[in-house]
XYZ file of C-alpha atoms in Angstrom:
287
model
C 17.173 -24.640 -7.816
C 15.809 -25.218 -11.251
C 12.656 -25.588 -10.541
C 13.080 -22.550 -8.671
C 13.997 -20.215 -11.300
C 11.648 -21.630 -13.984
C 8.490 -20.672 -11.373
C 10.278 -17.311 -10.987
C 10.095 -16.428 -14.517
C 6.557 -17.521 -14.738
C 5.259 -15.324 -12.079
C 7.582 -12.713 -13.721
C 6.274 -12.954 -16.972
C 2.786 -14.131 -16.984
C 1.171 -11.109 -16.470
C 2.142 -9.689 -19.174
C 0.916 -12.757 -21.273
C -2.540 -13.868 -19.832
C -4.157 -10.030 -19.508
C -8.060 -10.700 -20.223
C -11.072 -8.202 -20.847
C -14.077 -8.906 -19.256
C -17.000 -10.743 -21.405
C -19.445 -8.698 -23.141
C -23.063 -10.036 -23.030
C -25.341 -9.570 -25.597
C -23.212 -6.786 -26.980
C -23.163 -4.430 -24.115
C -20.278 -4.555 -21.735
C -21.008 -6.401 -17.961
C -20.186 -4.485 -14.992
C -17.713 -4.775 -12.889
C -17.699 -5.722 -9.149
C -16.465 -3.244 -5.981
C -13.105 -3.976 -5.154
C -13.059 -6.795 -2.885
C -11.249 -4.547 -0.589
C -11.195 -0.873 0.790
C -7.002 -0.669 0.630
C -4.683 -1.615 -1.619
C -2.888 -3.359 1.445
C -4.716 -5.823 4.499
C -2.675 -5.371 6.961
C 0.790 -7.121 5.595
C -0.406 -8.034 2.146
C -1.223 -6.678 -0.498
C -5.105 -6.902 -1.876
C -6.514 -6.829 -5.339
C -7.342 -2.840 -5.057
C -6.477 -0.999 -8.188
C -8.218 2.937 -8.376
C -8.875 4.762 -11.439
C -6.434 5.933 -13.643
C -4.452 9.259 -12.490
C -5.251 8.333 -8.730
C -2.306 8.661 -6.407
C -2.130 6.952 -2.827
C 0.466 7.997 0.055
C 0.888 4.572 2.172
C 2.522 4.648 5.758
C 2.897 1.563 7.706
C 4.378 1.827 11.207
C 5.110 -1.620 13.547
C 5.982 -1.036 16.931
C 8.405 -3.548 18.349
C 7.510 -6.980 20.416
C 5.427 -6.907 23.149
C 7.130 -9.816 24.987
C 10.733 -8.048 24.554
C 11.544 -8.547 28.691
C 12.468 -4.723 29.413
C 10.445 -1.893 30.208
C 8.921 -0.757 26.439
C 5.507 0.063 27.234
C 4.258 -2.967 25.089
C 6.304 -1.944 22.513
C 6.024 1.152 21.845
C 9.412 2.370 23.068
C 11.269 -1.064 21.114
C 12.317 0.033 18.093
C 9.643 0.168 15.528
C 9.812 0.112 11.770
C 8.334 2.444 9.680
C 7.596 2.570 5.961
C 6.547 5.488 3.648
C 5.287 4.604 -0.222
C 3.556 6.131 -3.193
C 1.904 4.654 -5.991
C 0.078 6.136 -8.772
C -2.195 4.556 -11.035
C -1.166 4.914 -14.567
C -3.859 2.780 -16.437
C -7.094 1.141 -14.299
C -5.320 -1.767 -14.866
C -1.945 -0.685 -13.771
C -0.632 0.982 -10.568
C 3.625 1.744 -9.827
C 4.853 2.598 -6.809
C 7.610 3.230 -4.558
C 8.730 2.932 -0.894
C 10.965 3.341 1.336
C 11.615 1.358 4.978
C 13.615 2.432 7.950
C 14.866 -1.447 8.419
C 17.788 -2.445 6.227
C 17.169 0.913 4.652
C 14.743 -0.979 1.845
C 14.111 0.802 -1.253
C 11.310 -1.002 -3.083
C 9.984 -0.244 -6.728
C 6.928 -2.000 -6.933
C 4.023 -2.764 -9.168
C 0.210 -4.350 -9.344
C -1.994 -5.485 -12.558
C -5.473 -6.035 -12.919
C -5.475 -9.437 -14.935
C -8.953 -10.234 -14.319
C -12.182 -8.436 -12.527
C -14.583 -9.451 -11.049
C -18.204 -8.764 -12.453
C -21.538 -8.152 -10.825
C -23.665 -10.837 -12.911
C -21.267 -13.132 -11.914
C -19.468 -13.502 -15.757
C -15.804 -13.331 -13.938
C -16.061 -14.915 -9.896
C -13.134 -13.684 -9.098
C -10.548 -10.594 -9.120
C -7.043 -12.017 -9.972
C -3.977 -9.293 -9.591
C -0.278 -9.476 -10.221
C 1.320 -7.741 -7.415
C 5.402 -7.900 -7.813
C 8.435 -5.103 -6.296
C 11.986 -4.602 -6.983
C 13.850 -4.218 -3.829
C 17.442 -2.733 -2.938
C 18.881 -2.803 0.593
C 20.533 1.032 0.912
C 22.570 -0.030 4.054
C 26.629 0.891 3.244
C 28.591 -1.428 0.685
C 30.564 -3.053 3.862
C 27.821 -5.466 4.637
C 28.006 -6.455 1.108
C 30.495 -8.555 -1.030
C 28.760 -7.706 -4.917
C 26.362 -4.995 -5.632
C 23.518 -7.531 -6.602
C 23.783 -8.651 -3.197
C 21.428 -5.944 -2.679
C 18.583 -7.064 -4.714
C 15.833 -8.871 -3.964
C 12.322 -9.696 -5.502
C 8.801 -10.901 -4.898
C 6.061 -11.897 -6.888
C 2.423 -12.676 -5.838
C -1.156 -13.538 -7.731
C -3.716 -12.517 -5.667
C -7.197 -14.280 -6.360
C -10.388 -12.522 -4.364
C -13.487 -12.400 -4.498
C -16.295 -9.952 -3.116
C -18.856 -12.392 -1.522
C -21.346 -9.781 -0.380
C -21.255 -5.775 0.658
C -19.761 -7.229 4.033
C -17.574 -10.072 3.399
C -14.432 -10.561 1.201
C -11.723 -13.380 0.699
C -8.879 -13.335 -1.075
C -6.111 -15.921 -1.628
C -2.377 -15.222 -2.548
C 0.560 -17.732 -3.868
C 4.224 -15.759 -3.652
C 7.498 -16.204 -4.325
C 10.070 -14.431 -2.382
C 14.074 -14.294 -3.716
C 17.021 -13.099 -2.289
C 19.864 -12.737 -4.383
C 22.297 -13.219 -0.852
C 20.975 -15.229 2.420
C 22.775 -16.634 5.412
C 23.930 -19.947 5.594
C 21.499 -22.594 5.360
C 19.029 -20.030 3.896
C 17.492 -20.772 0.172
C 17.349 -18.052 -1.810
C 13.844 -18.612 -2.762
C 10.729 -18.794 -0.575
C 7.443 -20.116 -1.680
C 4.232 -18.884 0.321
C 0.844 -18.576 0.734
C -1.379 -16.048 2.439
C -5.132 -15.986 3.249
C -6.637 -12.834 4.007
C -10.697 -11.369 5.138
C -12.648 -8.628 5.653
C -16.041 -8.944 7.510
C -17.399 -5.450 7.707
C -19.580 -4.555 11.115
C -20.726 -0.650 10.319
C -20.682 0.893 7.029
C -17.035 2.403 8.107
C -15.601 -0.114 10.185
C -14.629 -4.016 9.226
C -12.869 -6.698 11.171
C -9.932 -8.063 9.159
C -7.693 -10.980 9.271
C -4.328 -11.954 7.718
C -2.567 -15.386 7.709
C 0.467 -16.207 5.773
C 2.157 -19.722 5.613
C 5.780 -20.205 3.731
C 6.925 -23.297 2.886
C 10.232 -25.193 3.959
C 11.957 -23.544 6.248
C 15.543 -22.443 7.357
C 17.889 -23.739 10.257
C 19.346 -20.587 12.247
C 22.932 -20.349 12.020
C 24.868 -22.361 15.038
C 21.047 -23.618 16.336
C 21.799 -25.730 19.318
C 19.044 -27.371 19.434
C 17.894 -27.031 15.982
C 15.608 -23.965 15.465
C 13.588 -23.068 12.355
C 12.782 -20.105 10.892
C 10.256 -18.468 9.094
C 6.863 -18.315 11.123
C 3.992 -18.000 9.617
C 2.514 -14.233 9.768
C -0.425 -13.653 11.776
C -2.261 -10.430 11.856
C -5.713 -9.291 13.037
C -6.713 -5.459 13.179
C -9.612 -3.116 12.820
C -10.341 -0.757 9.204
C -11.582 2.582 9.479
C -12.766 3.924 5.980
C -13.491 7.858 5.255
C -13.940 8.954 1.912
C -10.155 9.137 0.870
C -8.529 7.881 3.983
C -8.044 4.299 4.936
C -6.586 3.277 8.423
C -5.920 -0.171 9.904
C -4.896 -0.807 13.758
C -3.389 -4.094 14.080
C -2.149 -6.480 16.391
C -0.189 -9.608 14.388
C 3.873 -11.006 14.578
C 5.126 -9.556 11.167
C 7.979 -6.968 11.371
C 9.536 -6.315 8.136
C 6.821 -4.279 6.035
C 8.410 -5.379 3.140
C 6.633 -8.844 2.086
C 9.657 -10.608 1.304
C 11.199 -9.531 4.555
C 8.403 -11.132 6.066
C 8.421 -14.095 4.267
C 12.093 -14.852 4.173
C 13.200 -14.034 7.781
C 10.382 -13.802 10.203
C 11.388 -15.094 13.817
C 8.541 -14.197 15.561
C 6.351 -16.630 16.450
C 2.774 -15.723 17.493
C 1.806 -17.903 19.590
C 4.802 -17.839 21.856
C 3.768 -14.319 22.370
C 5.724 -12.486 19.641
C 3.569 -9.971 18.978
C 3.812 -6.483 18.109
C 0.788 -3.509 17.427
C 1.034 -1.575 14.117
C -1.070 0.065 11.762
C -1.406 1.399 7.903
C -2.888 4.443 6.756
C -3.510 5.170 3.090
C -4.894 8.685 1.495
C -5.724 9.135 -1.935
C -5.783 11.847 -4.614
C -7.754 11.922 -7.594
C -5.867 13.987 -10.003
């Protein structure tokens, strides 16, 4: 549990100690590489996308519920979905905040994303590398609760990409997920890692992929046999880009929104047919 914390306050703090400007050569400053991305989310992650200072983008995600669920639900779409509405406004080029809230647990999550490092077009920086980290508190009523801070819960995430060509991006995302409260047999903290793509096939449309592995793993409560949980997430979908508008239809296993819902207590496994459709939109305004 040591170890634990000590990696938690890295990831918390390190941002704020290893921001970088970009190299200047022969005195006149380099340019900067497109985003790797078109959204500041792929599918259930987020990306390295940070817009221009006084930019504000309205996010909605929406999963419908498990296809395989055994009753009549129209693959899904009659289970009970989740649904989450956020905001987030760039403050700096560097800096984005945002909020959002989830219909699930009744999540209330104050997040944030920095720009430690961008990626430039003569190749002086290879990579993007973003902080991406939230503040979480579950709004459900104080009975399901023993302490307030049983409410809380965090999640932290450096997200390395990189912008291969006009058509192909990669990006590659350590996390750590904590829970101040879990279930028996639970850890409070969750390392992970998540892989995510974008091949684009018309100037407005792109393929995209989403993978996301944590590491050690939980025994359900009274398991008889022993069953583990969390899966890994799966997700693949289809982007649609318009000028301001980003949308993303998606077929993948990940229910919670939230990343360390995902992360921490995702039971459905893909490829035993857990799967559920969802998508994101995203609209920005350039204030």
């Amino acid at each position: 549990m040591k170890n634990y914390k000590i990696i938690l306050y890295v990831f918390l703090f390190s941002p704020f100690l290893i921001f970088a400007q970009e190299k200047v050569k022969d005195t006149v400053p380099v340019k900067l590489e497109r985003a790797a991305f078109e959204s500041a989310w792929i599918i259930d992650n987020p990306t390295n996308v940070l817009y221009s200072k006084n930019t504000m983008e309205i996010q909605m995600a929406h999963r419908f519920g498990t296809i395989n669920g055994g009753t009549n639900d129209l693959i899904g779409i009659w289970a009970p979905s989740n649904i989450r509405i956020g905001v987030s406004y760039a403050v700096h080029d560097r800096l984005t905040l945002g909020f959002g809230t989830t219909k699930f647990d009744r999540l209330q999550d104050f997040n944030w994303k920095v720009a430690l490092l961008r990626q430039t077009r003569g190749n002086e920086m290879p990579v993007s590398v973003s902080y991406y980290g939230n503040f979480t508190i579950d709004a459900r009523t104080k009975d399901n609760f023993v302490r307030t801070q049983d409410r809380y819960s965090f999640f932290h995430q450096l997200i390395i990409a990189k912008r291969f060509t006009p058509a192909f991006s990669l990006q590659i995302a350590p996390s750590i997920s904590h829970y101040n409260a879990v279930p028996p047999k639970t850890r409070n903290d969750k390392f992970a890692i998540a892989l995510s793509g974008r091949l684009k096939v018309s100037p407005q449309t792109a393929i995209i992929i989403d993978y996301s592995q944590p590491f050690t793993h939980h025994l359900f409560p009274d398991a008889e046999p022993e069953r583990f949980y969390p899966k890994p997430g799966i997700g693949i979908g289809a982007e649609f880009r318009t000028s301001s508008h980003v949308f993303q239809l998606i077929i993948g296993n990940y229910h919670g929104i939230v990343p360390q819902k995902n992360y921490m207590f995702n039971e459905n496994d893909f490829f035993a047919g857990d799967i559920l459709i969802g998508f994101n939109i995203t609209r920005l305004y350039n204030f």
